[in-house]
mmCIF file of C-alpha atoms in Angstrom:
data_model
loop_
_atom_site.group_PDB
_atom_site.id
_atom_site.type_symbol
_atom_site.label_atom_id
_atom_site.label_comp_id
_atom_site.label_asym_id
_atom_site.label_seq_id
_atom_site.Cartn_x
_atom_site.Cartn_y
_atom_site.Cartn_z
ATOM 1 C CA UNK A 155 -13.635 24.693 -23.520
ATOM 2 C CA UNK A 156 -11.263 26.799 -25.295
ATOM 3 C CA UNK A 157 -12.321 30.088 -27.832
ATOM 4 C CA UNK A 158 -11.521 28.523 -31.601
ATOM 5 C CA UNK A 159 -10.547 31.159 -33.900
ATOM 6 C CA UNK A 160 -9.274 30.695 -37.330
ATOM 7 C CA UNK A 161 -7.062 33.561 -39.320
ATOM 8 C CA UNK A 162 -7.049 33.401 -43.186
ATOM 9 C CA UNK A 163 -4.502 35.740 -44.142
ATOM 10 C CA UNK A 164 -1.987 35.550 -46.615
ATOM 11 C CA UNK A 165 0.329 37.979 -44.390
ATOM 12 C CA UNK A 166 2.148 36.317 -41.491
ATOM 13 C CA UNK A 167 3.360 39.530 -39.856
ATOM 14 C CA UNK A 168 -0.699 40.425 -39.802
ATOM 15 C CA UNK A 169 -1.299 36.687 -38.720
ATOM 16 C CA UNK A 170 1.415 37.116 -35.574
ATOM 17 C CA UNK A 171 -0.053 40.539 -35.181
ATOM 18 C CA UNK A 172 -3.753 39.769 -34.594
ATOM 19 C CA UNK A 173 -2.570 36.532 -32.460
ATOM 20 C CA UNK A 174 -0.391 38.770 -30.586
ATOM 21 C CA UNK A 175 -4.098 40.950 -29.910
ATOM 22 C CA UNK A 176 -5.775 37.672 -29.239
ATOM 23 C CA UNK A 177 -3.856 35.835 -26.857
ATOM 24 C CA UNK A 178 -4.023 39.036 -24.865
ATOM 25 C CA UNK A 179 -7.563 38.757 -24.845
ATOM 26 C CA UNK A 180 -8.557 35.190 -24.050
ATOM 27 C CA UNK A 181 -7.223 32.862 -21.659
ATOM 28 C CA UNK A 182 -8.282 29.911 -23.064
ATOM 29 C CA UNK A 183 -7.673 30.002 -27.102
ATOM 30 C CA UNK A 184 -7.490 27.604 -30.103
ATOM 31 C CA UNK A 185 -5.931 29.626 -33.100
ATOM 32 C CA UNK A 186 -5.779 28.154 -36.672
ATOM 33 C CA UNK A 187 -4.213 29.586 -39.240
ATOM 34 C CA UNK A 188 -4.296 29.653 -43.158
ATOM 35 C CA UNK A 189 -2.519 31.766 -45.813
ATOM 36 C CA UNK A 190 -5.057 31.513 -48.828
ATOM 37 C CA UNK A 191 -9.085 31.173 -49.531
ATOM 38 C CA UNK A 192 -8.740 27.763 -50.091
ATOM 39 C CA UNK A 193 -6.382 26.863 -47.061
ATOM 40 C CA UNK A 194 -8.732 28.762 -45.037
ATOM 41 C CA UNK A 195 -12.255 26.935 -46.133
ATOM 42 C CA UNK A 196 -10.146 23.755 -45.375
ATOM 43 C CA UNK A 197 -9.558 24.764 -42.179
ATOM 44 C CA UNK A 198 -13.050 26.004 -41.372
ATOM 45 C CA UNK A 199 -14.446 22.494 -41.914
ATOM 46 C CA UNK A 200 -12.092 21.077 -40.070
ATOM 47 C CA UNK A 201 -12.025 22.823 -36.899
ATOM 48 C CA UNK A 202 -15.612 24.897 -36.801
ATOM 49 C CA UNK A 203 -14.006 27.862 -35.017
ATOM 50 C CA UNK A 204 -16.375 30.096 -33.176
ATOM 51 C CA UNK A 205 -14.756 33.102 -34.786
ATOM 52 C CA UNK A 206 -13.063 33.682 -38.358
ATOM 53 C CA UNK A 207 -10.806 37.023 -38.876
ATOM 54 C CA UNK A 208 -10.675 37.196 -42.823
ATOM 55 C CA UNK A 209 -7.952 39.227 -44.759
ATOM 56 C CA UNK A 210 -10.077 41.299 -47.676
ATOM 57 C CA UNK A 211 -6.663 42.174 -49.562
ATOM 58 C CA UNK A 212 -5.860 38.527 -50.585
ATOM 59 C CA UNK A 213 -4.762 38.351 -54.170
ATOM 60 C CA UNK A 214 -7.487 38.148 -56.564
ATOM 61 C CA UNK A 215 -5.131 37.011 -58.809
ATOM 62 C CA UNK A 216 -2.641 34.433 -58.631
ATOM 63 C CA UNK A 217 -5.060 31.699 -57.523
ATOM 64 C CA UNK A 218 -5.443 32.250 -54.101
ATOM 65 C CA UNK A 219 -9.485 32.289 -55.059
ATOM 66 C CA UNK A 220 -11.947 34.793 -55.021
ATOM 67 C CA UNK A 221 -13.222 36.437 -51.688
ATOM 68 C CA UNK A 222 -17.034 36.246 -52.751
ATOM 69 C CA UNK A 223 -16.303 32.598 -53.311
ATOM 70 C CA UNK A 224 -14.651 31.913 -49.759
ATOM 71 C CA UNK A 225 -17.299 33.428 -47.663
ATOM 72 C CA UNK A 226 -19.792 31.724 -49.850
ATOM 73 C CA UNK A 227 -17.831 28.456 -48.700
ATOM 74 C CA UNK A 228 -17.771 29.068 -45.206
ATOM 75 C CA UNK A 229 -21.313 30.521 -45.187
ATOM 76 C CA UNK A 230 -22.767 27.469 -46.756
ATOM 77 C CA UNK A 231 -20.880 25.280 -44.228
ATOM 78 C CA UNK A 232 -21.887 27.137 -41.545
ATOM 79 C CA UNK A 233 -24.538 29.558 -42.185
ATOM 80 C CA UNK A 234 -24.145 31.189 -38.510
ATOM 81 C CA UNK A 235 -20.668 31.812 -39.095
ATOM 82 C CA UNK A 236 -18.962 34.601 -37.301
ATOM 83 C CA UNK A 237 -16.660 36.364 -39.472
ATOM 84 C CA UNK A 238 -14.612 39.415 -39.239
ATOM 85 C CA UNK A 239 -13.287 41.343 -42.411
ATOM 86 C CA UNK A 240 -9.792 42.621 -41.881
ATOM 87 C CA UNK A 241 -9.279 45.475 -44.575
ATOM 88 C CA UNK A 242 -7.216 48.709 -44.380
ATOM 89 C CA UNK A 243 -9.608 50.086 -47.400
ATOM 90 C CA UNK A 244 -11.909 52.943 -45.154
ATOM 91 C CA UNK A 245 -14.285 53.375 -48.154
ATOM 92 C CA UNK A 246 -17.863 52.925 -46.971
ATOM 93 C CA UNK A 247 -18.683 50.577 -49.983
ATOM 94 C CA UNK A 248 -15.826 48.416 -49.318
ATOM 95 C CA UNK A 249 -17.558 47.918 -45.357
ATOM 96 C CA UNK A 250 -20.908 47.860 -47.181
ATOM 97 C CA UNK A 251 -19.703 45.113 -49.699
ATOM 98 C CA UNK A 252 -17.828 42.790 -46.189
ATOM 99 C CA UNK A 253 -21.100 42.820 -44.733
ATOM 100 C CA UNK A 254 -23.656 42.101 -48.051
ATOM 101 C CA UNK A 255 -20.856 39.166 -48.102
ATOM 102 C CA UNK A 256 -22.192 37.819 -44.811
ATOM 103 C CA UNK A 257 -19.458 39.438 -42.403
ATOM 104 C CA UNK A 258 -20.966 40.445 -39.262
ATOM 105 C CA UNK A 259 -17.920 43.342 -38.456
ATOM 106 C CA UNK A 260 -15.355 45.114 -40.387
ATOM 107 C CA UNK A 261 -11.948 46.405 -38.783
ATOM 108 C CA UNK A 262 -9.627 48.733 -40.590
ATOM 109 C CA UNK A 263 -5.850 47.061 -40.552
ATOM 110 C CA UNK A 264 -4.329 46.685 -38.785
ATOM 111 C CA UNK A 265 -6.568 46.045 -35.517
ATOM 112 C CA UNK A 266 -6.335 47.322 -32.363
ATOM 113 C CA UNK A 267 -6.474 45.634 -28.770
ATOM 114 C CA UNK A 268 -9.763 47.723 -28.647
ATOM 115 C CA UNK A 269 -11.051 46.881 -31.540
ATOM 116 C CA UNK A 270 -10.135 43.257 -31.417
ATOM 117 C CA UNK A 271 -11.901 43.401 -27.843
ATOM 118 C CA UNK A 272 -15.253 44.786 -29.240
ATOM 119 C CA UNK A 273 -15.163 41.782 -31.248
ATOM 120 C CA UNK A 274 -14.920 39.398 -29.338
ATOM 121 C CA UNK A 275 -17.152 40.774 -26.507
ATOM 122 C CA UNK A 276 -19.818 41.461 -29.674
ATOM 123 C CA UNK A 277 -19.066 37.978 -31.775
ATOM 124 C CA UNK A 278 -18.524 35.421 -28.927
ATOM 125 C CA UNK B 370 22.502 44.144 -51.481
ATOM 126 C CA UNK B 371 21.388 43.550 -47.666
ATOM 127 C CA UNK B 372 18.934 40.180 -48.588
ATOM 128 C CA UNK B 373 15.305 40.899 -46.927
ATOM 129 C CA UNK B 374 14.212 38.388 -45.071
ATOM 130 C CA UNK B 375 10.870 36.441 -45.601
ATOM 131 C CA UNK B 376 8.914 37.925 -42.779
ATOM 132 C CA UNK B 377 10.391 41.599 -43.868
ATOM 133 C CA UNK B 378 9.555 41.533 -47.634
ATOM 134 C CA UNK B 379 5.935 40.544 -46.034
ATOM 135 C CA UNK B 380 5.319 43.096 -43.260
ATOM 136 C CA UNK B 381 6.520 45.688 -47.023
ATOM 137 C CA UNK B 382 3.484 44.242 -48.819
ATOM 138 C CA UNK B 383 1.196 44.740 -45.566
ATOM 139 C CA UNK B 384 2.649 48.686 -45.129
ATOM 140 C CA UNK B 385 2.098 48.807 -49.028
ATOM 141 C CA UNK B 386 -1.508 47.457 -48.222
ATOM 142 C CA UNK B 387 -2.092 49.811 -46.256
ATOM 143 C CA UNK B 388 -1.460 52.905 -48.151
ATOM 144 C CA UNK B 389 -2.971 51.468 -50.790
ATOM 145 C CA UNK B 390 -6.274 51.166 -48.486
ATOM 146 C CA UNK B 391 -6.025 54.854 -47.697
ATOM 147 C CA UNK B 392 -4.982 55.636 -51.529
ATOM 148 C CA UNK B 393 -8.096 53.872 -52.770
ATOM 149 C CA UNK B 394 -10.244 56.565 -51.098
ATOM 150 C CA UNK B 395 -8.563 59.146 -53.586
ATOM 151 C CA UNK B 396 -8.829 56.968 -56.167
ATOM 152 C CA UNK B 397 -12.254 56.377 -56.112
ATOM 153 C CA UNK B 398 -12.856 59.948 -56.190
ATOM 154 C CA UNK B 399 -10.438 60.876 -59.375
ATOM 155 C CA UNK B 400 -12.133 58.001 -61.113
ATOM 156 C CA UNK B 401 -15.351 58.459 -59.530
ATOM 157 C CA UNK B 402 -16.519 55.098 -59.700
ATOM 158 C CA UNK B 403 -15.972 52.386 -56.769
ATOM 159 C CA UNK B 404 -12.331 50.763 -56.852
ATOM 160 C CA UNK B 405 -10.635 48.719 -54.574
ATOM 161 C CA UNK B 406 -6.832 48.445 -54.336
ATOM 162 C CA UNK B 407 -4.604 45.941 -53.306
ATOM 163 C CA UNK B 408 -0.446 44.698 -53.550
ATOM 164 C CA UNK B 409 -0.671 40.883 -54.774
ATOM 165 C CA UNK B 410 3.159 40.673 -55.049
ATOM 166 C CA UNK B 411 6.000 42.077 -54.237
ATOM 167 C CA UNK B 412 9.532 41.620 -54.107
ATOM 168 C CA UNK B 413 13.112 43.888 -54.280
ATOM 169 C CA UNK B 414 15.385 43.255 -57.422
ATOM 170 C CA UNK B 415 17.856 44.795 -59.057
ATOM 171 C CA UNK B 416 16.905 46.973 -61.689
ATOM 172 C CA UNK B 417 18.012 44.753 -64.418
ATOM 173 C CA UNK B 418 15.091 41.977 -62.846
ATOM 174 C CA UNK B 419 12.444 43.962 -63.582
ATOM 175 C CA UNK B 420 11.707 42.925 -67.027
ATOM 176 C CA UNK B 421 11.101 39.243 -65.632
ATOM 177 C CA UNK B 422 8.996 40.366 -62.633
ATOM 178 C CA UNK B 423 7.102 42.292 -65.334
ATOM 179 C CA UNK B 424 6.711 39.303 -67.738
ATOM 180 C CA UNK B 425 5.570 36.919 -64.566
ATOM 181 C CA UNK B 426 2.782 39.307 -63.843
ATOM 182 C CA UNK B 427 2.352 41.309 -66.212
ATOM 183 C CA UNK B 428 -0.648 40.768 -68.928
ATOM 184 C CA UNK B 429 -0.403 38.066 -71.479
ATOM 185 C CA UNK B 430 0.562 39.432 -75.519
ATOM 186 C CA UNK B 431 0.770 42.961 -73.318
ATOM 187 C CA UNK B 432 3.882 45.035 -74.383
ATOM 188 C CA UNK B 433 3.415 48.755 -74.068
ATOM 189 C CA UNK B 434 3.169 50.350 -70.850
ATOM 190 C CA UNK B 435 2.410 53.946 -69.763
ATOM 191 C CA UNK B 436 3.829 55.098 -66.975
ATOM 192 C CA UNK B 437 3.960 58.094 -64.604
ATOM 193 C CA UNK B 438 7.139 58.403 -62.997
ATOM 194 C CA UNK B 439 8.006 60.639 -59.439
ATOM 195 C CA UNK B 440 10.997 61.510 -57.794
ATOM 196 C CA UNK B 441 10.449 61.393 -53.772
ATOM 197 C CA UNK B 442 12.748 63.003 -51.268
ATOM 198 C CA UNK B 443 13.386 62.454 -47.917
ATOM 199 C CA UNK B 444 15.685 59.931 -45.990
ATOM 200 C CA UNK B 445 13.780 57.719 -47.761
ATOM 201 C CA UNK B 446 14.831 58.959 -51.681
ATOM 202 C CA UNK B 447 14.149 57.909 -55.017
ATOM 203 C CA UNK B 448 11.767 57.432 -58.130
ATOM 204 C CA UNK B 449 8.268 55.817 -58.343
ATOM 205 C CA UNK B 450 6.813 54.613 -61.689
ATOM 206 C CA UNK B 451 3.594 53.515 -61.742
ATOM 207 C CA UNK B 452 3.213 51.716 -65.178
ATOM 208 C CA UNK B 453 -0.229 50.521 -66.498
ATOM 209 C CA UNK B 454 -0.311 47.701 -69.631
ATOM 210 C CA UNK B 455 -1.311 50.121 -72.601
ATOM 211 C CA UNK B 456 -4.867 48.743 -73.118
ATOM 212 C CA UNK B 457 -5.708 49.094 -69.070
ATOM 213 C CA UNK B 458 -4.330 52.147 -69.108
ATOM 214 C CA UNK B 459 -7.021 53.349 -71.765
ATOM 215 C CA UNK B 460 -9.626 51.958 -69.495
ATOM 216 C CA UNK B 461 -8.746 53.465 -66.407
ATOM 217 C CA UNK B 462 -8.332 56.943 -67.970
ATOM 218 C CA UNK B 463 -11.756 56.164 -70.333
ATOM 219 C CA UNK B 464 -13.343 56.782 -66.621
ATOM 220 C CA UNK B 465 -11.779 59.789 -66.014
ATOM 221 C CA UNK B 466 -12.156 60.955 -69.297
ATOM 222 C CA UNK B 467 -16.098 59.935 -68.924
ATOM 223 C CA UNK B 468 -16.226 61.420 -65.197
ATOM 224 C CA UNK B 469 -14.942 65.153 -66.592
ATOM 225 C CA UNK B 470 -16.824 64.983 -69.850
ATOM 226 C CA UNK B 471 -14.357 65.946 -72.610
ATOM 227 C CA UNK B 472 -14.455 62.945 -74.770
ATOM 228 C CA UNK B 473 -13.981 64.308 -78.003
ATOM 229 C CA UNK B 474 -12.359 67.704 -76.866
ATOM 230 C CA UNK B 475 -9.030 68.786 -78.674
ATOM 231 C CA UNK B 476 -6.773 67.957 -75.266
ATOM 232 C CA UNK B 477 -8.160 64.624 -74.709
ATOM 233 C CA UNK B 478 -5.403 62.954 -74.798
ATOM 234 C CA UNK B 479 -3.359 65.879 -72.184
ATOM 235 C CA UNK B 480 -6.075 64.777 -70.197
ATOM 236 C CA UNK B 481 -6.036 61.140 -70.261
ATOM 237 C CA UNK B 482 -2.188 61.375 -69.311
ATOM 238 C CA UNK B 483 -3.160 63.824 -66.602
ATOM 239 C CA UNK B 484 -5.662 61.352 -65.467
ATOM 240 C CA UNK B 485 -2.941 58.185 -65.189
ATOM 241 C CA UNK B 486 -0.289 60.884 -63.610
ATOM 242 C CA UNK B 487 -3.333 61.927 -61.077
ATOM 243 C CA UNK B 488 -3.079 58.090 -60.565
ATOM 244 C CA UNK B 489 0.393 57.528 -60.322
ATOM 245 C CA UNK B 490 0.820 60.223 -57.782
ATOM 246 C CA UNK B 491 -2.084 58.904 -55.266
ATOM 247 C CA UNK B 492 -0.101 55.392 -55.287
ATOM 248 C CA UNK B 493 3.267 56.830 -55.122
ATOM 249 C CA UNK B 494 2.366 59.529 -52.321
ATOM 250 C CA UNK B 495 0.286 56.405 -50.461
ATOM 251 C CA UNK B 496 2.718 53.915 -50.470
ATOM 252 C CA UNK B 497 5.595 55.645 -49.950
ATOM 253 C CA UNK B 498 3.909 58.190 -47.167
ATOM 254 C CA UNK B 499 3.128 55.292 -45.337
ATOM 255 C CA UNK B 500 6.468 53.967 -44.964
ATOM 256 C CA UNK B 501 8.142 57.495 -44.079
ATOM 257 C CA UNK B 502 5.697 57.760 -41.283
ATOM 258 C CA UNK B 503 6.848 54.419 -39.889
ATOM 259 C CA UNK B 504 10.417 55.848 -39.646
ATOM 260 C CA UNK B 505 9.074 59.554 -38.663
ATOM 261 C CA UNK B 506 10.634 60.425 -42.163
ATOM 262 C CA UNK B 507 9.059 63.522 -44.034
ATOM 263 C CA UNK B 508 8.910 63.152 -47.862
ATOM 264 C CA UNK B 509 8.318 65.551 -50.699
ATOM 265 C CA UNK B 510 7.337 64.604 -53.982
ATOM 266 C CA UNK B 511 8.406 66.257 -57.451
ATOM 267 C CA UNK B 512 5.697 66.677 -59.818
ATOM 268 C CA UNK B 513 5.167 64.085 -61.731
ATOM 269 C CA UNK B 514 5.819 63.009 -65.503
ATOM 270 C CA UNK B 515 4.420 60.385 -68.410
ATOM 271 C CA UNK B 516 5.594 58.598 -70.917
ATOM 272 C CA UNK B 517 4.929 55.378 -72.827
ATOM 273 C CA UNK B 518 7.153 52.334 -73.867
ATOM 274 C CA UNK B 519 8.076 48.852 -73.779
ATOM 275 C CA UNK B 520 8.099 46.489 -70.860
ATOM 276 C CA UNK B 521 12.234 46.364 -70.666
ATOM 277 C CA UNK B 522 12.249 50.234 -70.291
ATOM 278 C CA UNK B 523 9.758 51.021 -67.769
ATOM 279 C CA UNK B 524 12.733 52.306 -65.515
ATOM 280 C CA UNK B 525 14.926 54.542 -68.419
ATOM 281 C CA UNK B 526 18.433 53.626 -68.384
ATOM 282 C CA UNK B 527 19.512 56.953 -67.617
ATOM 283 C CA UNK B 528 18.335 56.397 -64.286
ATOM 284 C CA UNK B 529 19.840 53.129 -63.664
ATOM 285 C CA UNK B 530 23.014 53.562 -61.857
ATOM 286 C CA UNK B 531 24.131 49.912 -61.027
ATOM 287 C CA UNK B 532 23.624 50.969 -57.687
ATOM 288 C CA UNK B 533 19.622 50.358 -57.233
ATOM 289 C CA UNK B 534 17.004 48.160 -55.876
ATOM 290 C CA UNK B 535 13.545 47.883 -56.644
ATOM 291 C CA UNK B 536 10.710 47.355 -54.718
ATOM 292 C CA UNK B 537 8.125 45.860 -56.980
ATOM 293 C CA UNK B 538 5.083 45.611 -56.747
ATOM 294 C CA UNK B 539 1.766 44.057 -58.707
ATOM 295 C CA UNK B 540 -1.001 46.547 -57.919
ATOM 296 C CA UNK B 541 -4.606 45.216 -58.342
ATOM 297 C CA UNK B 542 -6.881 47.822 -59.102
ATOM 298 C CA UNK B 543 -10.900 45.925 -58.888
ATOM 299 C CA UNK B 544 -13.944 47.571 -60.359
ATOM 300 C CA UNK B 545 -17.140 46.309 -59.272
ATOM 301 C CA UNK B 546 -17.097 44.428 -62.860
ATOM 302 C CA UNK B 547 -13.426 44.015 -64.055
ATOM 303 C CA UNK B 548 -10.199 44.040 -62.276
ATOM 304 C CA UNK B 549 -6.960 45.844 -63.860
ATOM 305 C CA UNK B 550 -3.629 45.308 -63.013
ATOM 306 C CA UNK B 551 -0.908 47.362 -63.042
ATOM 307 C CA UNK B 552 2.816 47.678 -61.192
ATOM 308 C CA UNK B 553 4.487 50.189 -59.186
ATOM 309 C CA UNK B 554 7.996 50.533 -58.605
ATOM 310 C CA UNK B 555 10.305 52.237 -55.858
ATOM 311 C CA UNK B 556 13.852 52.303 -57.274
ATOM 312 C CA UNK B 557 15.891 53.317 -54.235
ATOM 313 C CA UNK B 558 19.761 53.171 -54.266
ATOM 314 C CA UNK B 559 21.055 50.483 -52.125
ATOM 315 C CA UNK B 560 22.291 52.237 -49.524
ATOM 316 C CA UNK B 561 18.690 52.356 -48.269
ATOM 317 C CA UNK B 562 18.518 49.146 -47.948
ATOM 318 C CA UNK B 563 18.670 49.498 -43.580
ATOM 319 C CA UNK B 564 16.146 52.328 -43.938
ATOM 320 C CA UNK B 565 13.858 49.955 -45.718
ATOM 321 C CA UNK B 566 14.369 47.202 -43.210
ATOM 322 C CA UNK B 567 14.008 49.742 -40.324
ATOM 323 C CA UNK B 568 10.406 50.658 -41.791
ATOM 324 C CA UNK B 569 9.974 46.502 -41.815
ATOM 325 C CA UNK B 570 10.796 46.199 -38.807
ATOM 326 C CA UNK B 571 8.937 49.226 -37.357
ATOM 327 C CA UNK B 572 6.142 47.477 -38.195
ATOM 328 C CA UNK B 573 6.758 44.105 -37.037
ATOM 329 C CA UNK B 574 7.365 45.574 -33.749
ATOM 330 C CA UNK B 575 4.258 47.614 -33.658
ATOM 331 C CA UNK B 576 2.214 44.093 -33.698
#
């Protein structure tokens, strides 16, 4: 059965980056893909992926929603969730504030094979 | 001008992202208070476009802007003005000014300046630092300078050559209660314009 990951991030070159990571990793993967908050919950009910990488440096303007609101969404549609917050923000609070939003890791952008590998051996 | 492509302009905003996650360390220190910073738009213009970027994102009935403005030098060359909307401004340097206790003192207003330059320089030195270590570039930085005015002068003419392209920028800058937005813009001449796309593609190729 294969791995189903989902990757909301409004970046493509840091969507084909962490795919790049991830087919590396896993043999057998499903990868999803959305470019906004809203996109992204879509996706999460549709496909119930055993992993979600989430960007943290969305827009919080221009209506591409609010990132309190999103993991709200995906929390209370799957409240074991995996998700990982992407940021490249090393502040302690800004980890602190991923994880009081229910993330279970936090990777500084962009990820590396390692780090993307602790994740998935940790997560999965 | 050399047109960017789609997936270049993008991998910009995620090098931008990323010195703006290292530059929001710094910040939070100046300001002393938690901030979080973030690029939610970007795009390379000519000079004279820069009024209508501004007006797209900029604040609503918002007209007067201060702005710190820095010369960089390296391969990678030109002038950086960070410019806040008048009112945000006075927020943003209401924290510093309530961090360093001198409200009321007779060089508050030296101060509040010094506290948007402070700014200006952390996002200028961040953003651009980032993109001269892509292309092993070294940069230097003048010191840099303020000044207020409207939206259509934020780059003075003086400095406009007919020659330049802008990399703009909408910079989010989010408190724990309020979010402020600001721009900052890299006016480079267009002869850059391969340097720019060799720090694109630098990254792309680093994925």
């Amino acid at each position: 059965m294969p791995v189903k990951i989902l990757i909301i991030d409004d970046s493509m070159v840091a969507r084909m980056g962490l795919k790049n990571l991830l087919k590396r990793e896993l043999m057998d993967l499903k990868l999803t893909e959305a470019a906004d908050g809203p996109e992204g919950l879509t996706r999460f009910a549709e496909v119930r992926p055993h992993l979600t990488f989430l960007d943290l440096t969305m827009p919080v303007t221009g209506g591409t929603g609010d990132l309190a609101g999103i993991m709200a969404g995906i929390m209370e549609a799957d409240p074991g969730a995996m998700v990982v917050a992407l940021t490249p923000d090393t502040q302690h609070k800004t980890m602190e504030w991923a994880v009081s939003l229910g993330a279970k890791m936090v990777l500084i952008k962009p990820p590396s094979q390692e780090d993307i590998s602790k994740a998935l051996k940790e997560l999965l | 001008m050399d047109k960017f492509k789609e997936l270049e302009l993008d991998a910009l905003r995620e090098i931008v992202n990323m010195g703006l996650g290292r530059a929001a360390v710094r910040a939070s220190e100046l300001l002393n208070t938690y901030v979080r910073l973030s690029a939610s738009a970007l795009d390379i213009m000519d000079a004279s476009g820069l009024s209508g970027f501004v007006a797209a994102h900029g604040v609503a009935d918002e007209s007067e802007y201060s702005v710190a403005r820095q010369f960089f030098m390296g391969r990678l060359k030109g002038v950086a003005m960070t410019a806040l909307p008048l009112s945000h401004g006075k927020y943003f340097s209401d924290m510093f000014v309530g961090q360093v206790d001198i409200a009321g003192h007779p060089d508050e207003k030296l101060l509040r300046q010094e506290a948007l330059l402070e700014m200006g320089n952390i996002l200028c030195s961040a953003c651009v630092g980032r993109m001269a270590e892509l292309i092993d570039d070294m940069v230097r930085y003048a010191p840099p300078s303020y000044y207020q005015c409207g939206h259509e002068s934020i780059i003075p003419e003086h400095l406009i050559t007919g020659n330049d392209m802008v990399l703009s920028l909408e910079v989010a800058f989010e408190f724990e209660d309020s979010v402020i937005t600001g721009f900052l813009f890299l006016m480079l001449d267009r002869g850059m314009s391969p340097l720019l796309k060799e720090t694109a593609n630098t990254f792309i190729n680093s994925l």
